[in-house]
Short mmCIF file of C-alpha atoms in Angstrom, two decimals:
data_model
loop_
_atom_site.label_atom_id
_atom_site.label_comp_id
_atom_site.label_asym_id
_atom_site.label_seq_id
_atom_site.Cartn_x
_atom_site.Cartn_y
_atom_site.Cartn_z
CA MET U 1 -0.02 -0.01 0.00
CA SER U 2 1.44 3.28 -1.10
CA GLU U 3 1.85 6.15 1.36
CA THR U 4 -0.31 9.26 1.23
CA TRP U 5 1.40 12.69 0.54
CA PRO U 6 1.57 15.33 1.72
CA LYS U 7 1.77 14.83 5.47
CA GLN U 8 0.44 17.27 7.81
CA ILE U 9 2.90 18.89 10.30
CA GLN U 10 1.88 18.84 13.88
CA LEU U 11 2.70 22.23 14.90
CA THR U 12 2.05 23.38 18.46
CA ILE U 13 1.88 27.15 18.01
CA ASP U 14 0.07 28.96 15.14
CA GLU U 15 0.35 32.56 16.93
CA THR U 16 1.47 35.28 14.51
CA ARG U 17 2.88 37.29 17.37
CA TYR U 18 5.13 34.29 18.51
CA TRP U 19 6.78 33.92 15.13
CA GLU U 20 7.08 37.69 14.81
CA GLY U 21 8.66 37.67 18.36
CA LEU U 22 11.47 35.35 17.23
CA GLY U 23 12.18 37.62 14.46
CA ARG U 24 12.83 40.45 16.87
CA GLN U 25 15.94 39.30 18.51
CA GLN U 26 19.39 41.17 18.92
CA MET U 27 21.02 39.13 16.31
CA ASP U 28 23.03 40.01 13.27
CA PHE U 29 23.11 38.16 10.09
CA HIS U 30 26.28 36.06 10.80
CA GLN U 31 24.81 34.99 14.18
CA VAL U 32 21.77 33.94 12.41
CA ILE U 33 23.64 31.96 9.80
CA GLY U 34 25.49 30.56 12.64
CA GLU U 35 22.36 28.87 13.96
CA LEU U 36 22.02 27.01 10.71
CA ILE U 37 25.53 26.07 10.46
CA ASP U 38 25.28 24.68 14.17
CA ASN U 39 22.42 22.50 13.12
CA SER U 40 24.47 21.18 9.97
CA VAL U 41 27.53 20.55 12.29
CA SER U 42 25.57 18.63 14.77
CA ALA U 43 23.71 16.49 11.92
CA SER U 44 27.11 15.23 10.86
CA ASP U 45 27.30 11.53 10.63
CA LYS U 46 29.00 9.95 13.75
CA THR U 47 31.45 7.16 14.43
CA SER U 48 30.66 4.31 16.69
CA ASP U 49 32.07 6.15 19.69
CA GLU U 50 29.92 9.14 18.86
CA GLU U 51 32.58 11.37 17.54
CA LEU U 52 31.41 13.73 14.57
CA MET U 53 32.65 12.63 11.14
CA PRO U 54 34.04 15.35 8.85
CA PHE U 55 31.53 17.62 7.32
CA THR U 56 31.06 19.85 4.33
CA ILE U 57 28.69 22.82 4.56
CA GLU U 58 27.84 25.14 1.58
CA ILE U 59 26.50 28.47 1.92
CA ILE U 60 24.80 30.14 -1.12
CA ILE U 61 23.89 33.98 -1.05
CA GLN U 62 22.34 35.68 -4.13
CA ARG U 63 21.42 39.41 -4.01
CA ILE U 64 18.78 40.70 -6.29
CA GLY U 65 18.33 44.41 -5.49
CA ASN U 66 17.31 44.70 -1.94
CA LYS U 67 16.28 40.93 -1.91
CA VAL U 68 18.86 38.39 -0.66
CA ARG U 69 18.26 34.52 -1.37
CA ILE U 70 20.05 32.30 1.17
CA LYS U 71 20.73 28.57 1.26
CA VAL U 72 22.64 26.59 3.85
CA ALA U 73 23.24 23.04 2.58
CA ASP U 74 24.99 20.13 4.26
CA GLU U 75 25.66 16.50 3.69
CA GLY U 76 24.54 15.24 7.09
CA LEU U 77 22.17 12.67 8.51
CA GLY U 78 19.11 14.58 7.18
CA MET U 79 15.62 14.91 8.72
CA SER U 80 13.38 12.00 8.96
CA GLN U 81 9.76 12.22 8.03
CA ASN U 82 8.92 11.79 11.70
CA ASP U 83 11.26 14.68 12.72
CA LEU U 84 9.60 16.98 10.04
CA THR U 85 6.02 16.33 10.93
CA ASN U 86 6.24 15.90 14.77
CA ASN U 87 9.53 17.48 16.17
CA ILE U 88 11.80 19.81 14.20
CA LEU U 89 9.41 22.83 13.60
CA SER U 90 7.67 23.04 17.16
CA PRO U 91 9.39 25.39 19.59
CA GLY U 92 11.95 23.54 21.61
CA GLY U 93 11.56 20.54 19.25
CA ARG U 94 14.69 18.63 18.21
CA GLY U 95 15.29 15.79 16.14
CA ASP U 96 16.47 12.21 16.71
CA SER U 97 20.09 13.32 15.78
CA LYS U 98 21.60 15.47 18.69
CA GLY U 99 24.94 16.69 18.28
CA PRO U 100 27.27 19.02 20.36
CA LEU U 101 25.57 22.30 19.10
CA ASN U 102 21.88 21.05 19.27
CA GLU U 103 21.36 22.70 22.82
CA HIS U 104 18.05 24.41 22.81
CA GLY U 105 15.81 23.21 19.97
CA PHE U 106 15.22 26.79 19.00
CA GLY U 107 18.00 27.47 16.38
CA LEU U 108 16.32 26.68 13.21
CA LYS U 109 13.14 28.41 14.19
CA ASN U 110 15.10 31.50 15.28
CA ALA U 111 17.10 31.57 11.96
CA LEU U 112 14.08 31.25 9.90
CA CYS U 113 12.04 33.98 11.77
CA MET U 114 15.18 36.44 11.77
CA LEU U 115 15.63 35.92 8.04
CA THR U 116 12.32 36.19 7.08
CA SER U 117 11.51 39.48 8.89
CA GLY U 118 9.23 37.53 11.51
CA ASN U 119 7.76 34.83 9.38
CA LYS U 120 6.73 37.21 6.49
CA LEU U 121 9.14 36.10 3.74
CA PRO U 122 9.38 32.82 2.05
CA PHE U 123 11.44 29.72 3.26
CA LYS U 124 11.99 26.16 2.48
CA ILE U 125 13.34 23.17 4.19
CA GLN U 126 14.56 20.24 2.00
CA SER U 127 15.83 17.21 3.57
CA ARG U 128 16.73 13.52 2.90
CA ASP U 129 17.62 11.04 5.62
CA SER U 130 18.83 7.52 4.69
CA THR U 131 15.20 6.22 4.49
CA ALA U 132 14.20 8.80 1.83
CA VAL U 133 17.34 8.14 -0.10
CA ASP U 134 16.48 4.32 -0.01
CA GLU U 135 12.88 5.12 -1.03
CA GLY U 136 13.74 7.74 -3.65
CA ASN U 137 12.02 10.64 -1.74
CA TYR U 138 12.84 14.28 -1.43
CA TYR U 139 11.16 15.93 1.50
CA ILE U 140 10.15 19.59 1.33
CA VAL U 141 8.48 21.98 3.66
CA ASN U 142 7.36 25.27 2.54
CA GLY U 143 7.04 28.26 4.92
CA PRO U 144 5.84 30.57 6.56
CA PHE U 145 5.01 28.68 9.85
CA SER U 146 1.36 27.99 10.05
CA PHE U 147 -1.27 25.07 11.01
CA GLN U 148 -1.30 24.41 7.25
CA MET U 149 2.40 23.44 6.88
CA GLU U 150 2.92 20.02 5.36
CA VAL U 151 5.81 17.75 4.35
CA GLU U 152 5.64 17.12 0.57
CA LEU U 153 7.68 15.32 -1.98
CA ASP U 154 9.84 17.58 -4.03
CA ASN U 155 11.03 17.30 -7.71
CA PRO U 156 14.63 15.64 -7.49
CA ASP U 157 15.83 18.44 -9.96
CA ASN U 158 15.60 20.91 -6.99
CA TRP U 159 17.92 19.10 -4.63
CA ASN U 160 21.24 20.53 -5.71
CA VAL U 161 20.24 23.88 -7.40
CA ASN U 162 23.15 26.28 -7.50
CA LEU U 163 25.23 23.85 -5.26
CA THR U 164 28.78 22.63 -6.01
CA ARG U 165 30.27 21.24 -2.85
CA ALA U 166 27.46 19.95 -0.55
CA VAL U 167 25.98 17.65 -3.14
CA SER U 168 25.48 14.26 -1.68
CA PRO U 169 22.12 12.55 -1.87
CA ARG U 170 21.74 12.76 1.87
CA GLY U 171 21.44 16.00 4.00
CA THR U 172 19.45 19.17 4.34
CA ARG U 173 19.02 22.47 2.49
CA ILE U 174 17.61 25.45 4.34
CA TYR U 175 16.54 28.28 1.88
CA ALA U 176 15.20 31.67 2.94
CA GLU U 177 14.79 35.10 1.66
CA THR U 178 15.81 38.20 3.51
CA THR U 179 16.77 41.77 2.78
CA PHE U 180 20.08 43.33 2.00
CA GLU U 181 19.88 45.51 4.98
CA PHE U 182 19.83 42.55 7.25
CA LEU U 183 22.60 40.98 5.36
CA ASN U 184 24.53 44.17 5.90
CA THR U 185 24.37 43.82 9.65
CA LEU U 186 27.34 41.61 9.73
CA TYR U 187 29.62 44.69 8.70
CA LYS U 188 27.79 47.85 8.40
CA ARG U 189 30.71 49.53 6.49
CA ALA U 190 30.54 47.18 3.45
CA ARG U 191 28.66 48.52 0.44
CA THR U 192 29.14 45.70 -2.20
CA LEU U 193 28.13 42.02 -1.91
CA ASP U 194 31.81 40.95 -2.40
CA SER U 195 33.05 43.06 0.66
CA ILE U 196 30.09 41.74 2.87
CA ILE U 197 30.68 38.20 1.83
CA GLU U 198 34.49 38.72 2.82
CA ARG U 199 33.52 39.99 6.26
CA LEU U 200 31.22 36.87 6.47
CA GLY U 201 34.24 34.72 5.99
CA GLU U 202 35.86 36.53 8.71
CA HIS U 203 33.14 36.12 11.09
CA LEU U 204 32.86 32.42 10.36
CA GLY U 205 36.63 31.83 10.41
CA VAL U 206 36.53 32.99 14.00
CA MET U 207 33.31 31.32 15.10
CA TYR U 208 34.16 27.76 13.73
CA ARG U 209 37.96 27.87 14.06
CA GLY U 210 37.53 24.91 16.58
CA TYR U 211 35.84 22.69 13.89
CA LEU U 212 37.96 24.17 11.09
CA SER U 213 41.17 23.09 12.80
CA ILE U 214 40.26 19.72 11.45
CA PRO U 215 41.24 19.91 7.78
CA LEU U 216 38.40 17.54 6.36
CA ASN U 217 35.89 20.01 7.81
CA LYS U 218 34.87 22.62 5.15
CA ILE U 219 32.62 25.48 5.16
CA TRP U 220 32.21 27.00 1.62
CA LEU U 221 30.84 30.61 0.67
CA ARG U 222 29.35 31.00 -2.85
CA TRP U 223 27.75 34.07 -4.03
CA GLN U 224 26.36 36.06 -7.01
CA ASP U 225 25.03 39.51 -7.45
CA LEU U 226 22.10 39.38 -9.89
CA GLY U 227 21.79 43.22 -10.09
CA ASN U 228 18.39 44.68 -9.93
CA ASP U 229 16.77 42.96 -12.88
CA ILE U 230 16.25 39.20 -12.43
CA GLU U 231 14.76 38.89 -15.91
CA ASN U 232 17.81 40.21 -17.64
CA PRO U 233 20.56 37.58 -16.74
CA ASN U 234 23.09 39.84 -18.62
CA ASN U 235 23.35 42.00 -15.44
CA ALA U 236 24.33 39.16 -13.27
CA ALA U 237 27.93 38.84 -11.96
CA PRO U 238 29.64 35.58 -12.21
CA TRP U 239 29.50 33.30 -9.18
CA ARG U 240 32.50 33.61 -6.82
CA GLU U 241 33.38 30.97 -4.20
CA GLU U 242 35.84 30.83 -1.27
CA LYS U 243 36.38 28.31 1.55
CA VAL U 244 36.23 29.69 5.11
CA ILE U 245 39.67 29.52 6.65
CA LYS U 246 40.10 29.18 10.50
CA ILE U 247 41.10 32.50 12.12
CA GLU U 248 43.34 31.57 15.29
CA ILE U 249 43.98 34.14 18.08
CA PRO U 250 47.13 35.96 16.67
CA TYR U 251 49.30 35.81 19.91
CA ASP U 252 52.77 37.65 19.56
CA PHE U 253 56.19 35.70 19.68
CA ASN U 254 55.61 34.96 23.38
CA GLY U 255 52.61 32.85 22.66
CA PHE U 256 50.15 32.35 25.50
CA GLN U 257 50.07 31.32 29.15
CA GLU U 258 47.61 28.63 29.90
CA ARG U 259 46.07 27.14 33.07
CA GLU U 260 43.27 24.73 33.82
CA ILE U 261 40.39 25.83 36.25
CA PRO U 262 38.52 23.11 37.93
CA ILE U 263 34.80 23.76 38.42
CA ASP U 264 32.90 21.25 40.61
CA ILE U 265 29.15 21.38 41.03
CA ASP U 266 27.36 18.61 43.10
CA GLY U 267 30.30 16.23 42.33
CA VAL U 268 30.43 16.81 38.64
CA THR U 269 33.65 18.64 37.53
CA SER U 270 34.19 20.76 34.58
CA ILE U 271 37.77 21.58 33.55
CA VAL U 272 37.93 25.07 31.99
CA LYS U 273 41.04 25.81 29.88
CA TYR U 274 42.15 29.51 30.00
CA ARG U 275 44.66 31.09 27.73
CA GLU U 276 45.88 34.71 27.79
CA GLY U 277 48.58 36.63 25.85
CA LEU U 278 49.29 39.64 23.93
CA LEU U 279 48.35 40.52 20.30
CA ASP U 280 50.63 40.29 17.25
CA ARG U 281 49.00 43.23 15.28
CA GLY U 282 51.15 42.58 12.33
CA ALA U 283 49.65 39.24 11.81
CA VAL U 284 45.99 40.67 11.56
CA GLU U 285 47.22 42.91 8.65
CA ASP U 286 49.22 40.13 6.71
CA ALA U 287 47.31 39.52 3.59
CA SER U 288 49.46 36.59 2.99
CA ASN U 289 47.51 34.69 5.60
CA GLY U 290 44.68 34.09 3.09
CA TRP U 291 41.27 35.33 2.02
CA VAL U 292 39.70 37.83 4.33
CA TYR U 293 43.16 39.13 5.65
CA PRO U 294 43.80 41.90 6.59
CA LEU U 295 41.04 41.46 9.27
CA LYS U 296 38.64 44.37 9.63
CA ILE U 297 36.34 43.15 12.77
CA TYR U 298 38.56 40.89 15.06
CA TYR U 299 41.76 41.34 16.99
CA ARG U 300 42.29 45.05 15.79
CA GLY U 301 44.28 46.22 18.83
CA ASN U 302 41.68 48.67 19.98
CA ILE U 303 39.35 49.29 22.81
CA HIS U 304 36.54 47.42 21.14
CA THR U 305 38.34 44.31 20.46
CA GLN U 306 40.46 43.94 23.60
CA GLY U 307 39.85 41.03 25.76
CA ILE U 308 39.08 37.24 25.52
CA ASP U 309 37.04 34.96 23.42
CA ILE U 310 34.58 32.41 24.91
CA MET U 311 34.52 28.94 23.27
CA VAL U 312 31.72 26.51 24.22
CA ARG U 313 32.06 22.96 22.65
CA GLU U 314 34.48 24.32 19.99
CA ARG U 315 32.22 27.18 18.95
CA ILE U 316 32.93 30.83 19.67
CA VAL U 317 30.03 32.63 20.97
CA LYS U 318 31.52 35.88 22.38
CA THR U 319 34.67 37.86 21.62
CA GLY U 320 36.52 40.64 23.06
CA GLN U 321 35.14 39.93 26.61
CA LEU U 322 36.99 41.99 29.39
CA THR U 323 34.77 43.98 31.70
CA GLU U 324 32.28 41.16 31.29
CA ILE U 325 34.75 38.80 32.94
CA TRP U 326 36.65 41.13 35.46
CA THR U 327 33.76 43.38 36.77
CA ASP U 328 36.24 45.49 38.43
CA ARG U 329 38.06 46.52 35.31
CA GLU U 330 37.52 49.39 32.91
CA ARG U 331 38.42 49.21 29.25
CA HIS U 332 41.31 51.44 28.45
CA ASN U 333 43.78 51.69 25.61
CA THR U 334 46.62 50.16 27.92
CA GLN U 335 44.76 46.90 27.55
CA ASN U 336 44.38 47.09 23.68
CA TYR U 337 46.84 44.22 23.00
CA PHE U 338 45.13 41.87 25.67
CA ILE U 339 43.74 38.70 24.14
CA GLY U 340 42.92 35.18 25.14
CA GLU U 341 40.35 32.51 25.28
CA ILE U 342 38.16 30.38 27.68
CA GLU U 343 37.30 27.02 26.50
CA LEU U 344 34.19 25.52 28.11
CA ASP U 345 32.65 22.20 27.90
CA GLU U 346 29.05 20.60 27.87
CA GLN U 347 28.38 21.78 31.53
CA PHE U 348 28.03 25.37 30.39
CA ARG U 349 24.88 26.57 28.61
CA THR U 350 24.35 29.35 26.11
CA VAL U 351 21.40 31.60 25.90
CA ASN U 352 18.69 30.42 23.27
CA ASN U 353 20.21 32.30 20.23
CA LYS U 354 23.83 31.21 21.25
CA THR U 355 24.89 34.95 21.49
CA ALA U 356 26.04 34.61 25.04
CA ILE U 357 26.67 32.35 27.97
CA ASP U 358 23.71 31.70 30.22
CA PRO U 359 24.44 34.05 33.20
CA HIS U 360 22.42 31.75 35.51
CA ASN U 361 24.52 28.61 34.69
CA LEU U 362 25.91 27.41 38.07
CA TYR U 363 29.27 26.44 36.47
CA TRP U 364 29.54 29.93 34.91
CA LYS U 365 28.60 31.75 38.06
CA GLU U 366 31.32 29.76 39.94
CA LEU U 367 33.89 30.33 37.12
CA MET U 368 33.28 34.17 37.22
CA ASN U 369 33.64 34.10 41.10
CA GLN U 370 36.97 32.43 40.70
CA PHE U 371 38.10 34.95 38.17
CA ASN U 372 37.00 37.82 40.22
CA GLN U 373 38.60 36.55 43.38
CA GLN U 374 41.99 36.67 41.58
CA SER U 375 43.81 39.78 40.65
CA SER U 376 42.60 41.76 37.70
CA GLY U 377 43.74 38.95 35.46
CA TYR U 378 46.82 39.16 32.95
CA ASN U 379 48.16 42.88 32.84
CA PRO U 380 48.99 43.47 29.22
CA THR U 381 51.28 46.50 30.14
CA ARG U 382 53.53 43.73 31.90
CA ARG U 383 55.74 42.68 28.93
CA THR U 384 56.66 39.41 30.12
CA GLY U 385 59.46 37.54 28.19
CA ARG U 386 60.30 40.42 25.92
CA GLN U 387 62.86 43.17 26.01
CA PRO U 388 61.37 46.77 26.85
CA GLU U 389 61.49 49.06 23.77
CA LYS U 390 63.76 51.39 25.77
CA ASP U 391 66.32 48.80 26.20
CA ILE U 392 66.58 47.89 22.50
CA LYS U 393 66.77 51.61 21.59
CA ASP U 394 69.63 51.96 24.23
CA LYS U 395 71.63 48.96 22.70
CA LEU U 396 70.99 50.10 19.17
CA LYS U 397 72.23 53.63 20.08
CA VAL U 398 75.48 52.16 21.50
CA ILE U 399 75.94 50.19 18.22
CA LEU U 400 75.31 53.12 16.02
CA ASN U 401 77.57 55.35 18.04
CA ALA U 402 80.39 52.97 17.32
CA ALA U 403 80.33 53.97 13.55
CA PRO U 404 82.99 56.53 12.86
CA ASP U 405 82.39 60.15 12.75
CA SER U 406 78.77 59.95 13.97
CA GLU U 407 76.63 60.49 16.79
CA ALA U 408 73.16 58.89 17.60
CA HIS U 409 70.53 60.70 19.71
CA LEU U 410 67.46 59.14 21.45
CA GLU U 411 64.03 60.85 21.16
CA TYR U 412 65.13 63.61 18.81
CA PRO U 413 62.36 66.14 18.70
CA ILE U 414 60.71 66.86 15.28
CA TRP U 415 58.02 68.89 13.76
CA SER U 416 59.02 72.16 15.51
CA GLY U 417 57.52 71.93 18.98
CA SER U 418 54.90 69.36 18.19
CA GLY U 419 55.92 67.21 21.08
CA LEU U 420 56.80 64.34 18.57
CA SER U 421 60.28 62.80 18.59
CA ILE U 422 62.24 60.49 16.42
CA ASP U 423 63.20 57.25 18.19
CA ILE U 424 67.02 57.47 17.13
CA TYR U 425 68.39 60.25 15.15
CA HIS U 426 71.78 59.22 13.73
CA LYS U 427 73.71 61.99 12.28
CA PHE U 428 77.26 61.84 10.51
CA LEU U 429 79.99 64.62 10.32
CA ASN U 430 79.40 64.84 6.63
CA GLY U 431 75.94 66.06 7.25
CA THR U 432 74.14 62.96 6.29
CA LEU U 433 71.71 61.27 8.62
CA ASP U 434 69.62 58.16 9.16
CA ILE U 435 66.42 57.95 11.21
CA TYR U 436 65.18 54.98 13.14
CA GLU U 437 61.56 53.83 14.33
CA VAL U 438 61.94 50.80 16.81
CA LYS U 439 59.24 48.23 17.69
CA THR U 440 59.56 45.20 20.09
CA ASP U 441 56.92 43.27 18.03
CA THR U 442 55.90 42.48 14.48
CA ALA U 443 55.98 45.66 12.32
CA GLU U 444 52.74 47.11 11.32
CA PRO U 445 51.79 49.34 8.45
CA ILE U 446 51.27 52.35 10.88
CA ASP U 447 54.97 51.92 11.99
CA VAL U 448 56.00 52.50 8.29
CA TYR U 449 54.00 55.81 8.21
CA GLN U 450 55.70 56.66 11.48
CA VAL U 451 58.99 56.52 9.53
CA LEU U 452 57.45 58.49 6.91
CA MET U 453 56.37 61.18 9.30
CA TYR U 454 59.81 61.35 10.76
CA TRP U 455 61.22 61.89 7.31
CA ASP U 456 58.93 64.75 6.39
CA GLY U 457 59.61 66.36 9.69
CA ILE U 458 63.41 66.34 8.85
CA VAL U 459 62.55 67.95 5.30
CA LYS U 460 60.37 70.67 7.11
CA ASP U 461 62.60 71.37 10.13
CA GLU U 462 66.04 70.95 8.68
CA ASN U 463 65.39 71.47 4.81
CA LYS U 464 67.08 68.19 3.91
CA SER U 465 66.32 64.68 3.08
CA PRO U 466 67.51 61.92 5.27
CA ARG U 467 70.02 59.44 3.71
CA LEU U 468 67.95 56.41 5.08
CA GLY U 469 64.78 55.61 7.21
CA ARG U 470 64.90 52.42 9.02
CA LEU U 471 62.04 50.57 10.83
CA VAL U 472 63.44 48.13 13.18
CA ALA U 473 61.24 45.38 14.60
CA LYS U 474 61.12 41.59 15.35
CA ASN U 475 59.84 40.64 11.81
CA ALA U 476 57.49 42.19 9.14
CA PRO U 477 54.59 40.87 7.20
CA GLU U 478 54.29 41.29 3.55
CA SER U 479 51.77 44.08 3.87
CA VAL U 480 54.65 46.24 5.49
CA ILE U 481 57.31 45.17 2.90
CA ASN U 482 54.91 46.18 0.13
CA MET U 483 54.02 49.30 1.65
CA ILE U 484 57.77 50.22 1.94
CA ASP U 485 58.22 49.15 -1.61
CA ASP U 486 55.49 51.54 -2.85
CA LEU U 487 56.68 54.67 -0.76
CA ASN U 488 60.33 54.27 -2.11
CA SER U 489 58.93 54.92 -5.53
CA ARG U 490 57.69 58.25 -4.23
CA GLN U 491 59.46 61.67 -3.63
CA ASP U 492 59.58 63.96 -0.62
CA SER U 493 58.83 67.69 -1.03
CA LEU U 494 62.52 68.37 -1.86
CA GLY U 495 62.21 66.02 -5.00
CA ASN U 496 64.43 63.21 -3.44
CA ASN U 497 63.15 59.73 -3.50
CA TYR U 498 62.21 58.31 -0.04
CA LYS U 499 64.61 55.45 1.03
CA ILE U 500 62.95 53.34 3.75
CA GLU U 501 64.03 49.91 4.70
CA PHE U 502 63.05 47.22 7.18
CA LYS U 503 65.53 45.61 9.46
CA THR U 504 64.96 42.94 12.18
CA ILE U 505 66.15 43.48 15.82
CA GLU U 506 68.33 40.45 15.44
CA SER U 507 70.33 41.70 12.41
CA PHE U 508 71.95 44.37 14.69
CA GLY U 509 73.06 41.48 17.06
CA ILE U 510 70.52 42.48 19.75
CA THR U 511 69.03 39.21 21.38
#
């Protein structure tokens, strides 16, 4: 006897205000997409010992004027017919396959209502579990949420539309329509689809770096701008595709300090891992690290991004946490290079939309109690394990003074009473001079501009060009070297070419 299709979905709520309310949360686009990715990660197949198998997730984004089409596809276990009709779509409902990121049972509903402006725009759920594959069925559910929702059988030709990576016969595809304004919430400075997707790659590279540390786990972004006229395909830009790369915390050459913090509640112990260190700002700017670099959102060495990340079950849920952890500390620019990470296990809970840790969780409360009983945490002004900048300057001055017929000066005033000074001013008896900018860490683009400012100050104050401008640091990324090469093709106001070079601290014999 053949089955009867479609099948009625047993939805427990058909209240318009409920679904609209789910669409009015404080979530940006990348956080919403994260809910769908979490589901795909958790739906990955498992080994006999319940370890997740490697996954491939493909995210499709098409812009048509102010409308944006979204599809998140995976090659996971898929949703069973029973899950679709009785579990998945009800508030708090979860399917039979529970993974590390299936915590609340609200993620799919949250995401769909946020994307569709409170259940007002179209969405579709396509899924195939092993049974569907064996029977040759393709399940589909068409939104919006209502008591009239049904599980239907879809045309097989619709299964892999626009997909190139997540194309296995089993898995799930979530399709929704949203607005360009909501897409843009992931990085409001962006104006083009390409620049927005690049920043989405940055978000996802941070959020899922724990999972992306396994090379076989892959998240792909594929996008296309169709222009304003969908009927005229000549206006469409070609498809672009990039693989999301993991974005690690860019610690400086000292690395990080790590300690384990045991938290015991009613005889159940959680081992929290805590790491802290200082930022390597140059690594953030180094374009050779791959697509999305230089970073524009995370680890910027400013007040907004100072602090630590919080990882729960390999998923980053918060970044730049400082005053939220140490309640007696204020954000200040002296803390700008302070970075680190708290790694939490399954005893810790997140809020329903995974944008924060549940503040009422007993393990979290005890962890915060332990942090605040200690001193104010790692003090980033204490440069443990590195030579102070002044020591390097003093040693370099001695080395330069050994050159015949020359004299080196520290903190040489420049720009006529502005209060600015050159780190080292090295003058020779024949009238030529070299200028130095000294840094203890990896050189950054702003350091090159500092040398340029010194050079132009000498031209203005002394009406002559230096012989050489040197940037001295631990090392320099490709972006710094390229900037120096570009500046050396230009001339100062006296018509002389800039001559700036980078030298390592080690090259002067300073260790």
